[in-house]
Amino acid sequence: EFEYVKSLAVGTVTENIYVQGIIIADGKTANFPKNRYTIQDVATNKAIVFDSGANLDITRGDNVKLWLIGTENTAVTEGNFTYNVFTSVGESSILEKNKKAILNIPEIYIKDMTDDMLFSLVTLKDTEIAIPFGGYSNYNDWYVTGAGMYSALMNNYPTCIRDINGSNIYMLTNFEVPYLRDNLPQGSGYLTGLIVSAYNSNMGDIGTYSIRPLNKQDIDLAESRAAGFSEILVEWNCQKPVNFTEGMIFIPPTTGIPTAILSKSNATKFVSKYNAEGDIYFVDDYRAGKTVSTASYNAANWGTDVWWIIKNVSTKGISTPLSLQIETNSNPEHGPQNFAIEWSLDNTNWNSVQNGEYKCHGQTVSAKRYLTYIPGFKVYDFRLPDELLNKDNIYLRLRCTSTESVNKYETAQVQVIQTSSTNRIAHLSIKYNK
């Protein structure tokens, strides 16, 4: 039984035992470690991971009896999570193979995930990409693949996925996949993949579980936003408008309520380039391996109780769940780290959004080896409270909650925010379910 095998002690397997199940990862997929396999039980959908340097001549869908005597049960640790991998698996370990067995892949929602599903193939229902712009990697790839000394920055790109219930998870994509630069689908649908509990120090907290599709066909999302479960209430792509005038106080959203405002509590105006600490100015964003010029808001002068603010937004007539998506980072030279999402109905009395705290990460620069920083932006998704539904005007703010900065390069001691250091927003949207 799979449960028995998963409970075996670390070390050489001396019992004459085998498991029978369906091969899911076949050691060849670009979005899973090379020479690593998973076998899944048809009855319980539990999975076992094994490695082999041999040519096992098995593919996804094969029904296999895997002989375990003589293999090594090895513990692998990623962050706070440890799992077992059976190594030294050879051709003789495949006792029997039948082609293309049928596996009834469980269809679940994100909230239904459990530890028992780790490394199993599941299908997530009613999902969409939180900010569906760019490609399957929206980093400055030069830092990851084009500059050797930065190669430790990332081993995959995490795309934020959300579902119709307001839950979210990150979809992991290795840089070796052939569809890395393909445009993201903007609608909703089904997402099939292996449930993993991955560790990625550069991205900070990416949740208890992540999902790894094994090929592009596993990402069965509609191409068009019109074919999705969500509707845009208001959205800013944070790109410098073609009709931009120096000193503009207000930049309309890209989509949605034209009078809605995204600004900063102690900022006075928008400018093309940095001029004063009270300005919001434009810097680059990254989409599908390309640099998008002047496509994010950048602002200095941070400290406790300074915030980005969204106002002049009506939810009148909306009775389905609201959500907030942001794409953000900070200057690695002492930019702000800790933020919280808050809401108000009068711009005076503020309330915390449940689970609305987040940590920004510093964007690395070419001048120093910031090996703990990210080469781009991180996307966050938040479920907003139902108290904001059907209101004439709502207010949201992204408030800096401490003076601790993202700078971890110079010393292990906590570094404080510097006045000239910045926080950036590359995208912000508020959605509701249709």
PDB file of N, CA and C in Angstrom, residues 191-285:
ATOM      1  N   LEU A 191      -6.974  23.882 -14.217  1.00  0.00           N
ATOM      2  CA  LEU A 191      -5.520  23.836 -14.132  1.00  0.00           C
ATOM      3  C   LEU A 191      -5.114  22.519 -13.503  1.00  0.00           C
ATOM      4  N   THR A 192      -4.421  21.690 -14.271  1.00  0.00           N
ATOM      5  CA  THR A 192      -3.999  20.374 -13.810  1.00  0.00           C
ATOM      6  C   THR A 192      -2.500  20.384 -13.529  1.00  0.00           C
ATOM      7  N   GLY A 193      -2.095  19.750 -12.435  1.00  0.00           N
ATOM      8  CA  GLY A 193      -0.672  19.695 -12.122  1.00  0.00           C
ATOM      9  C   GLY A 193      -0.399  18.918 -10.856  1.00  0.00           C
ATOM     10  N   LEU A 194       0.884  18.791 -10.546  1.00  0.00           N
ATOM     11  CA  LEU A 194       1.311  18.135  -9.315  1.00  0.00           C
ATOM     12  C   LEU A 194       1.270  19.143  -8.173  1.00  0.00           C
ATOM     13  N   ILE A 195       0.679  18.747  -7.058  1.00  0.00           N
ATOM     14  CA  ILE A 195       0.691  19.580  -5.866  1.00  0.00           C
ATOM     15  C   ILE A 195       2.039  19.399  -5.173  1.00  0.00           C
ATOM     16  N   VAL A 196       2.735  20.499  -4.937  1.00  0.00           N
ATOM     17  CA  VAL A 196       4.038  20.450  -4.284  1.00  0.00           C
ATOM     18  C   VAL A 196       4.047  21.445  -3.130  1.00  0.00           C
ATOM     19  N   SER A 197       5.019  21.283  -2.258  1.00  0.00           N
ATOM     20  CA  SER A 197       5.251  22.250  -1.184  1.00  0.00           C
ATOM     21  C   SER A 197       6.669  22.743  -1.366  1.00  0.00           C
ATOM     22  N   ALA A 198       6.824  23.750  -2.210  1.00  0.00           N
ATOM     23  CA  ALA A 198       8.139  24.180  -2.656  1.00  0.00           C
ATOM     24  C   ALA A 198       8.664  25.328  -1.797  1.00  0.00           C
ATOM     25  N   TYR A 199       9.971  25.480  -1.828  1.00  0.00           N
ATOM     26  CA  TYR A 199      10.633  26.551  -1.099  1.00  0.00           C
ATOM     27  C   TYR A 199      11.359  27.433  -2.098  1.00  0.00           C
ATOM     28  N   ASN A 200      11.159  28.730  -1.968  1.00  0.00           N
ATOM     29  CA  ASN A 200      11.816  29.661  -2.863  1.00  0.00           C
ATOM     30  C   ASN A 200      12.177  30.897  -2.050  1.00  0.00           C
ATOM     31  N   SER A 201      13.434  30.981  -1.607  1.00  0.00           N
ATOM     32  CA  SER A 201      13.824  32.032  -0.669  1.00  0.00           C
ATOM     33  C   SER A 201      13.679  33.414  -1.276  1.00  0.00           C
ATOM     34  N   ASN A 202      13.901  33.554  -2.572  1.00  0.00           N
ATOM     35  CA  ASN A 202      13.822  34.876  -3.190  1.00  0.00           C
ATOM     36  C   ASN A 202      12.395  35.416  -3.203  1.00  0.00           C
ATOM     37  N   MET A 203      11.417  34.526  -3.288  1.00  0.00           N
ATOM     38  CA  MET A 203      10.024  34.968  -3.342  1.00  0.00           C
ATOM     39  C   MET A 203       9.382  35.031  -1.971  1.00  0.00           C
ATOM     40  N   GLY A 204      10.102  34.635  -0.926  1.00  0.00           N
ATOM     41  CA  GLY A 204       9.509  34.645   0.401  1.00  0.00           C
ATOM     42  C   GLY A 204       8.403  33.614   0.510  1.00  0.00           C
ATOM     43  N   ASP A 205       7.326  33.969   1.169  1.00  0.00           N
ATOM     44  CA  ASP A 205       6.221  33.051   1.413  1.00  0.00           C
ATOM     45  C   ASP A 205       5.418  32.851   0.126  1.00  0.00           C
ATOM     46  N   ILE A 206       5.427  31.634  -0.405  1.00  0.00           N
ATOM     47  CA  ILE A 206       4.585  31.326  -1.565  1.00  0.00           C
ATOM     48  C   ILE A 206       3.517  30.304  -1.193  1.00  0.00           C
ATOM     49  N   GLY A 207       3.220  30.225   0.110  1.00  0.00           N
ATOM     50  CA  GLY A 207       2.119  29.389   0.556  1.00  0.00           C
ATOM     51  C   GLY A 207       2.534  27.965   0.875  1.00  0.00           C
ATOM     52  N   THR A 208       1.639  27.251   1.550  1.00  0.00           N
ATOM     53  CA  THR A 208       1.910  25.861   1.919  1.00  0.00           C
ATOM     54  C   THR A 208       2.026  24.980   0.687  1.00  0.00           C
ATOM     55  N   TYR A 209       1.182  25.212  -0.296  1.00  0.00           N
ATOM     56  CA  TYR A 209       1.160  24.387  -1.499  1.00  0.00           C
ATOM     57  C   TYR A 209       1.356  25.249  -2.745  1.00  0.00           C
ATOM     58  N   SER A 210       1.965  24.643  -3.758  1.00  0.00           N
ATOM     59  CA  SER A 210       2.047  25.214  -5.098  1.00  0.00           C
ATOM     60  C   SER A 210       1.620  24.130  -6.079  1.00  0.00           C
ATOM     61  N   ILE A 211       1.478  24.506  -7.345  1.00  0.00           N
ATOM     62  CA  ILE A 211       1.090  23.530  -8.361  1.00  0.00           C
ATOM     63  C   ILE A 211       2.054  23.611  -9.536  1.00  0.00           C
ATOM     64  N   ARG A 212       2.445  22.436 -10.056  1.00  0.00           N
ATOM     65  CA  ARG A 212       3.348  22.341 -11.210  1.00  0.00           C
ATOM     66  C   ARG A 212       2.638  21.623 -12.360  1.00  0.00           C
ATOM     67  N   PRO A 213       2.170  22.355 -13.358  1.00  0.00           N
ATOM     68  CA  PRO A 213       1.675  21.674 -14.560  1.00  0.00           C
ATOM     69  C   PRO A 213       2.835  20.929 -15.227  1.00  0.00           C
ATOM     70  N   LEU A 214       2.560  19.783 -15.816  1.00  0.00           N
ATOM     71  CA  LEU A 214       3.623  19.006 -16.448  1.00  0.00           C
ATOM     72  C   LEU A 214       3.808  19.351 -17.919  1.00  0.00           C
ATOM     73  N   ASN A 215       2.840  20.041 -18.517  1.00  0.00           N
ATOM     74  CA  ASN A 215       2.993  20.557 -19.878  1.00  0.00           C
ATOM     75  C   ASN A 215       1.969  21.672 -20.068  1.00  0.00           C
ATOM     76  N   LYS A 216       2.068  22.367 -21.179  1.00  0.00           N
ATOM     77  CA  LYS A 216       1.180  23.502 -21.402  1.00  0.00           C
ATOM     78  C   LYS A 216      -0.274  23.062 -21.531  1.00  0.00           C
ATOM     79  N   GLN A 217      -0.516  21.844 -22.039  1.00  0.00           N
ATOM     80  CA  GLN A 217      -1.879  21.349 -22.215  1.00  0.00           C
ATOM     81  C   GLN A 217      -2.599  21.209 -20.872  1.00  0.00           C
ATOM     82  N   ASP A 218      -1.845  21.109 -19.783  1.00  0.00           N
ATOM     83  CA  ASP A 218      -2.451  21.011 -18.457  1.00  0.00           C
ATOM     84  C   ASP A 218      -3.061  22.347 -18.007  1.00  0.00           C
ATOM     85  N   ILE A 219      -2.697  23.429 -18.706  1.00  0.00           N
ATOM     86  CA  ILE A 219      -3.199  24.764 -18.349  1.00  0.00           C
ATOM     87  C   ILE A 219      -4.380  25.056 -19.265  1.00  0.00           C
ATOM     88  N   ASP A 220      -5.539  24.581 -18.887  1.00  0.00           N
ATOM     89  CA  ASP A 220      -6.734  24.648 -19.734  1.00  0.00           C
ATOM     90  C   ASP A 220      -7.578  25.860 -19.341  1.00  0.00           C
ATOM     91  N   LEU A 221      -7.023  27.043 -19.598  1.00  0.00           N
ATOM     92  CA  LEU A 221      -7.701  28.296 -19.289  1.00  0.00           C
ATOM     93  C   LEU A 221      -8.094  28.993 -20.581  1.00  0.00           C
ATOM     94  N   ALA A 222      -9.243  29.641 -20.576  1.00  0.00           N
ATOM     95  CA  ALA A 222      -9.718  30.346 -21.767  1.00  0.00           C
ATOM     96  C   ALA A 222      -8.772  31.501 -22.094  1.00  0.00           C
ATOM     97  N   GLU A 223      -8.614  31.790 -23.369  1.00  0.00           N
ATOM     98  CA  GLU A 223      -7.702  32.848 -23.789  1.00  0.00           C
ATOM     99  C   GLU A 223      -8.255  34.230 -23.470  1.00  0.00           C
ATOM    100  N   SER A 224      -9.568  34.419 -23.564  1.00  0.00           N
ATOM    101  CA  SER A 224     -10.178  35.733 -23.446  1.00  0.00           C
ATOM    102  C   SER A 224     -10.684  35.993 -22.035  1.00  0.00           C
ATOM    103  N   ARG A 225     -10.535  37.220 -21.583  1.00  0.00           N
ATOM    104  CA  ARG A 225     -11.075  37.600 -20.288  1.00  0.00           C
ATOM    105  C   ARG A 225     -12.593  37.482 -20.249  1.00  0.00           C
ATOM    106  N   ALA A 226     -13.213  37.676 -21.393  1.00  0.00           N
ATOM    107  CA  ALA A 226     -14.667  37.576 -21.457  1.00  0.00           C
ATOM    108  C   ALA A 226     -15.145  36.175 -21.106  1.00  0.00           C
ATOM    109  N   ALA A 227     -14.273  35.178 -21.270  1.00  0.00           N
ATOM    110  CA  ALA A 227     -14.613  33.786 -20.963  1.00  0.00           C
ATOM    111  C   ALA A 227     -14.074  33.403 -19.590  1.00  0.00           C
ATOM    112  N   GLY A 228     -14.214  34.311 -18.629  1.00  0.00           N
ATOM    113  CA  GLY A 228     -13.753  34.045 -17.277  1.00  0.00           C
ATOM    114  C   GLY A 228     -14.843  34.266 -16.261  1.00  0.00           C
ATOM    115  N   PHE A 229     -14.572  33.892 -15.015  1.00  0.00           N
ATOM    116  CA  PHE A 229     -15.583  34.022 -13.968  1.00  0.00           C
ATOM    117  C   PHE A 229     -15.550  35.397 -13.306  1.00  0.00           C
ATOM    118  N   SER A 230     -14.510  36.197 -13.575  1.00  0.00           N
ATOM    119  CA  SER A 230     -14.392  37.482 -12.901  1.00  0.00           C
ATOM    120  C   SER A 230     -14.603  38.644 -13.860  1.00  0.00           C
ATOM    121  N   GLU A 231     -14.942  39.777 -13.274  1.00  0.00           N
ATOM    122  CA  GLU A 231     -15.141  41.021 -14.018  1.00  0.00           C
ATOM    123  C   GLU A 231     -14.238  42.073 -13.388  1.00  0.00           C
ATOM    124  N   ILE A 232     -13.662  42.954 -14.222  1.00  0.00           N
ATOM    125  CA  ILE A 232     -12.810  44.017 -13.714  1.00  0.00           C
ATOM    126  C   ILE A 232     -13.669  45.184 -13.232  1.00  0.00           C
ATOM    127  N   LEU A 233     -13.484  45.558 -11.971  1.00  0.00           N
ATOM    128  CA  LEU A 233     -14.115  46.771 -11.475  1.00  0.00           C
ATOM    129  C   LEU A 233     -13.255  47.984 -11.832  1.00  0.00           C
ATOM    130  N   VAL A 234     -11.954  47.875 -11.547  1.00  0.00           N
ATOM    131  CA  VAL A 234     -11.016  48.942 -11.911  1.00  0.00           C
ATOM    132  C   VAL A 234      -9.617  48.330 -11.979  1.00  0.00           C
ATOM    133  N   GLU A 235      -8.792  48.852 -12.877  1.00  0.00           N
ATOM    134  CA  GLU A 235      -7.463  48.266 -13.074  1.00  0.00           C
ATOM    135  C   GLU A 235      -6.504  49.324 -13.617  1.00  0.00           C
ATOM    136  N   TRP A 236      -5.290  49.338 -13.056  1.00  0.00           N
ATOM    137  CA  TRP A 236      -4.203  50.181 -13.550  1.00  0.00           C
ATOM    138  C   TRP A 236      -3.055  49.299 -14.026  1.00  0.00           C
ATOM    139  N   ASN A 237      -2.590  49.511 -15.266  1.00  0.00           N
ATOM    140  CA  ASN A 237      -1.380  48.801 -15.700  1.00  0.00           C
ATOM    141  C   ASN A 237      -0.125  49.603 -15.369  1.00  0.00           C
ATOM    142  N   CYS A 238      -0.303  50.802 -14.803  1.00  0.00           N
ATOM    143  CA  CYS A 238       0.783  51.647 -14.285  1.00  0.00           C
ATOM    144  C   CYS A 238       1.786  52.074 -15.358  1.00  0.00           C
ATOM    145  N   GLN A 239       1.368  52.022 -16.615  1.00  0.00           N
ATOM    146  CA  GLN A 239       2.227  52.460 -17.705  1.00  0.00           C
ATOM    147  C   GLN A 239       2.050  53.960 -17.932  1.00  0.00           C
ATOM    148  N   LYS A 240       3.124  54.603 -18.273  1.00  0.00           N
ATOM    149  CA  LYS A 240       3.063  56.036 -18.535  1.00  0.00           C
ATOM    150  C   LYS A 240       2.163  56.296 -19.735  1.00  0.00           C
ATOM    151  N   PRO A 241       1.099  57.099 -19.580  1.00  0.00           N
ATOM    152  CA  PRO A 241       0.165  57.332 -20.693  1.00  0.00           C
ATOM    153  C   PRO A 241       0.844  58.069 -21.850  1.00  0.00           C
ATOM    154  N   VAL A 242       0.356  57.820 -23.047  1.00  0.00           N
ATOM    155  CA  VAL A 242       0.932  58.479 -24.224  1.00  0.00           C
ATOM    156  C   VAL A 242       0.670  59.987 -24.184  1.00  0.00           C
ATOM    157  N   ASN A 243      -0.387  60.402 -23.514  1.00  0.00           N
ATOM    158  CA  ASN A 243      -0.722  61.819 -23.422  1.00  0.00           C
ATOM    159  C   ASN A 243      -0.286  62.415 -22.085  1.00  0.00           C
ATOM    160  N   PHE A 244       0.739  61.811 -21.462  1.00  0.00           N
ATOM    161  CA  PHE A 244       1.176  62.241 -20.135  1.00  0.00           C
ATOM    162  C   PHE A 244       1.698  63.676 -20.162  1.00  0.00           C
ATOM    163  N   THR A 245       1.315  64.433 -19.133  1.00  0.00           N
ATOM    164  CA  THR A 245       1.801  65.794 -18.937  1.00  0.00           C
ATOM    165  C   THR A 245       2.517  65.869 -17.594  1.00  0.00           C
ATOM    166  N   GLU A 246       3.711  66.443 -17.578  1.00  0.00           N
ATOM    167  CA  GLU A 246       4.468  66.553 -16.341  1.00  0.00           C
ATOM    168  C   GLU A 246       3.642  67.227 -15.243  1.00  0.00           C
ATOM    169  N   GLY A 247       3.662  66.632 -14.052  1.00  0.00           N
ATOM    170  CA  GLY A 247       2.971  67.203 -12.918  1.00  0.00           C
ATOM    171  C   GLY A 247       1.516  66.805 -12.807  1.00  0.00           C
ATOM    172  N   MET A 248       1.083  65.792 -13.587  1.00  0.00           N
ATOM    173  CA  MET A 248      -0.307  65.344 -13.476  1.00  0.00           C
ATOM    174  C   MET A 248      -0.599  64.872 -12.046  1.00  0.00           C
ATOM    175  N   ILE A 249      -1.759  65.283 -11.522  1.00  0.00           N
ATOM    176  CA  ILE A 249      -2.173  64.876 -10.180  1.00  0.00           C
ATOM    177  C   ILE A 249      -2.885  63.526 -10.219  1.00  0.00           C
ATOM    178  N   PHE A 250      -3.473  63.192 -11.341  1.00  0.00           N
ATOM    179  CA  PHE A 250      -4.366  62.045 -11.434  1.00  0.00           C
ATOM    180  C   PHE A 250      -4.138  61.338 -12.771  1.00  0.00           C
ATOM    181  N   ILE A 251      -3.955  60.002 -12.731  1.00  0.00           N
ATOM    182  CA  ILE A 251      -3.862  59.191 -13.943  1.00  0.00           C
ATOM    183  C   ILE A 251      -5.013  58.204 -13.930  1.00  0.00           C
ATOM    184  N   PRO A 252      -5.915  58.285 -14.902  1.00  0.00           N
ATOM    185  CA  PRO A 252      -7.086  57.404 -14.903  1.00  0.00           C
ATOM    186  C   PRO A 252      -6.673  55.935 -14.992  1.00  0.00           C
ATOM    187  N   PRO A 253      -7.515  55.044 -14.499  1.00  0.00           N
ATOM    188  CA  PRO A 253      -7.226  53.604 -14.643  1.00  0.00           C
ATOM    189  C   PRO A 253      -7.256  53.179 -16.100  1.00  0.00           C
ATOM    190  N   THR A 254      -6.590  52.066 -16.378  1.00  0.00           N
ATOM    191  CA  THR A 254      -6.583  51.505 -17.728  1.00  0.00           C
ATOM    192  C   THR A 254      -7.945  50.937 -18.091  1.00  0.00           C
ATOM    193  N   THR A 255      -8.614  50.339 -17.106  1.00  0.00           N
ATOM    194  CA  THR A 255      -9.919  49.708 -17.298  1.00  0.00           C
ATOM    195  C   THR A 255     -10.810  50.055 -16.117  1.00  0.00           C
ATOM    196  N   GLY A 256     -12.081  50.253 -16.369  1.00  0.00           N
ATOM    197  CA  GLY A 256     -13.034  50.441 -15.284  1.00  0.00           C
ATOM    198  C   GLY A 256     -13.387  51.889 -15.022  1.00  0.00           C
ATOM    199  N   ILE A 257     -13.757  52.194 -13.811  1.00  0.00           N
ATOM    200  CA  ILE A 257     -14.283  53.494 -13.404  1.00  0.00           C
ATOM    201  C   ILE A 257     -13.294  54.609 -13.750  1.00  0.00           C
ATOM    202  N   PRO A 258     -13.611  55.501 -14.663  1.00  0.00           N
ATOM    203  CA  PRO A 258     -12.622  56.474 -15.144  1.00  0.00           C
ATOM    204  C   PRO A 258     -12.195  57.496 -14.103  1.00  0.00           C
ATOM    205  N   THR A 259     -13.025  57.722 -13.064  1.00  0.00           N
ATOM    206  CA  THR A 259     -12.685  58.711 -12.034  1.00  0.00           C
ATOM    207  C   THR A 259     -11.965  58.108 -10.836  1.00  0.00           C
ATOM    208  N   ALA A 260     -11.726  56.789 -10.848  1.00  0.00           N
ATOM    209  CA  ALA A 260     -11.031  56.144  -9.734  1.00  0.00           C
ATOM    210  C   ALA A 260      -9.599  56.661  -9.634  1.00  0.00           C
ATOM    211  N   ILE A 261      -9.074  56.680  -8.421  1.00  0.00           N
ATOM    212  CA  ILE A 261      -7.750  57.255  -8.160  1.00  0.00           C
ATOM    213  C   ILE A 261      -6.850  56.226  -7.486  1.00  0.00           C
ATOM    214  N   LEU A 262      -5.625  56.113  -7.972  1.00  0.00           N
ATOM    215  CA  LEU A 262      -4.548  55.379  -7.311  1.00  0.00           C
ATOM    216  C   LEU A 262      -3.425  56.377  -7.087  1.00  0.00           C
ATOM    217  N   SER A 263      -3.106  56.651  -5.829  1.00  0.00           N
ATOM    218  CA  SER A 263      -2.094  57.646  -5.513  1.00  0.00           C
ATOM    219  C   SER A 263      -1.370  57.234  -4.234  1.00  0.00           C
ATOM    220  N   LYS A 264      -0.632  58.166  -3.643  1.00  0.00           N
ATOM    221  CA  LYS A 264       0.142  57.907  -2.427  1.00  0.00           C
ATOM    222  C   LYS A 264      -0.131  59.020  -1.434  1.00  0.00           C
ATOM    223  N   SER A 265      -0.180  58.657  -0.154  1.00  0.00           N
ATOM    224  CA  SER A 265      -0.665  59.590   0.865  1.00  0.00           C
ATOM    225  C   SER A 265       0.159  60.869   0.951  1.00  0.00           C
ATOM    226  N   ASN A 266       1.473  60.807   0.757  1.00  0.00           N
ATOM    227  CA  ASN A 266       2.301  62.005   0.874  1.00  0.00           C
ATOM    228  C   ASN A 266       2.912  62.426  -0.461  1.00  0.00           C
ATOM    229  N   ALA A 267       2.287  61.988  -1.566  1.00  0.00           N
ATOM    230  CA  ALA A 267       2.759  62.382  -2.894  1.00  0.00           C
ATOM    231  C   ALA A 267       1.944  63.561  -3.408  1.00  0.00           C
ATOM    232  N   THR A 268       2.560  64.336  -4.276  1.00  0.00           N
ATOM    233  CA  THR A 268       1.877  65.529  -4.790  1.00  0.00           C
ATOM    234  C   THR A 268       1.540  65.444  -6.266  1.00  0.00           C
ATOM    235  N   LYS A 269       2.335  64.668  -7.045  1.00  0.00           N
ATOM    236  CA  LYS A 269       2.123  64.661  -8.497  1.00  0.00           C
ATOM    237  C   LYS A 269       2.879  63.502  -9.131  1.00  0.00           C
ATOM    238  N   PHE A 270       2.557  63.253 -10.426  1.00  0.00           N
ATOM    239  CA  PHE A 270       3.270  62.283 -11.247  1.00  0.00           C
ATOM    240  C   PHE A 270       4.266  63.034 -12.139  1.00  0.00           C
ATOM    241  N   VAL A 271       5.474  62.489 -12.228  1.00  0.00           N
ATOM    242  CA  VAL A 271       6.493  63.062 -13.108  1.00  0.00           C
ATOM    243  C   VAL A 271       7.171  61.936 -13.880  1.00  0.00           C
ATOM    244  N   SER A 272       7.875  62.275 -14.954  1.00  0.00           N
ATOM    245  CA  SER A 272       8.532  61.254 -15.780  1.00  0.00           C
ATOM    246  C   SER A 272       9.709  60.611 -15.060  1.00  0.00           C
ATOM    247  N   LYS A 273      10.519  61.428 -14.393  1.00  0.00           N
ATOM    248  CA  LYS A 273      11.700  60.927 -13.704  1.00  0.00           C
ATOM    249  C   LYS A 273      11.765  61.535 -12.314  1.00  0.00           C
ATOM    250  N   TYR A 274      12.560  60.900 -11.459  1.00  0.00           N
ATOM    251  CA  TYR A 274      12.676  61.355 -10.069  1.00  0.00           C
ATOM    252  C   TYR A 274      13.140  62.810 -10.010  1.00  0.00           C
ATOM    253  N   ASN A 275      12.405  63.586  -9.230  1.00  0.00           N
ATOM    254  CA  ASN A 275      12.745  64.989  -9.063  1.00  0.00           C
ATOM    255  C   ASN A 275      12.743  65.377  -7.588  1.00  0.00           C
ATOM    256  N   ALA A 276      11.748  64.881  -6.858  1.00  0.00           N
ATOM    257  CA  ALA A 276      11.634  65.199  -5.434  1.00  0.00           C
ATOM    258  C   ALA A 276      10.964  64.044  -4.725  1.00  0.00           C
ATOM    259  N   GLU A 277      11.118  63.998  -3.396  1.00  0.00           N
ATOM    260  CA  GLU A 277      10.602  62.869  -2.629  1.00  0.00           C
ATOM    261  C   GLU A 277       9.082  62.810  -2.595  1.00  0.00           C
ATOM    262  N   GLY A 278       8.404  63.860  -3.001  1.00  0.00           N
ATOM    263  CA  GLY A 278       6.959  63.848  -3.043  1.00  0.00           C
ATOM    264  C   GLY A 278       6.389  63.435  -4.373  1.00  0.00           C
ATOM    265  N   ASP A 279       7.235  63.008  -5.303  1.00  0.00           N
ATOM    266  CA  ASP A 279       6.782  62.652  -6.647  1.00  0.00           C
ATOM    267  C   ASP A 279       6.526  61.155  -6.778  1.00  0.00           C
ATOM    268  N   ILE A 280       5.623  60.813  -7.704  1.00  0.00           N
ATOM    269  CA  ILE A 280       5.493  59.443  -8.198  1.00  0.00           C
ATOM    270  C   ILE A 280       6.019  59.462  -9.630  1.00  0.00           C
ATOM    271  N   TYR A 281       6.976  58.594  -9.923  1.00  0.00           N
ATOM    272  CA  TYR A 281       7.542  58.592 -11.265  1.00  0.00           C
ATOM    273  C   TYR A 281       7.544  57.173 -11.826  1.00  0.00           C
ATOM    274  N   PHE A 282       8.030  57.017 -13.035  1.00  0.00           N
ATOM    275  CA  PHE A 282       7.867  55.767 -13.771  1.00  0.00           C
ATOM    276  C   PHE A 282       9.204  55.039 -13.919  1.00  0.00           C
ATOM    277  N   VAL A 283       9.166  53.706 -13.714  1.00  0.00           N
ATOM    278  CA  VAL A 283      10.319  52.846 -13.983  1.00  0.00           C
ATOM    279  C   VAL A 283       9.829  51.617 -14.747  1.00  0.00           C
ATOM    280  N   ASP A 284      10.749  50.709 -15.056  1.00  0.00           N
ATOM    281  CA  ASP A 284      10.451  49.593 -15.953  1.00  0.00           C
ATOM    282  C   ASP A 284       9.685  48.468 -15.264  1.00  0.00           C
ATOM    283  N   ASP A 285       8.995  47.690 -16.094  1.00  0.00           N
ATOM    284  CA  ASP A 285       8.371  46.429 -15.702  1.00  0.00           C
ATOM    285  C   ASP A 285       8.923  45.361 -16.640  1.00  0.00           C
TER     286      ASP A 285
END
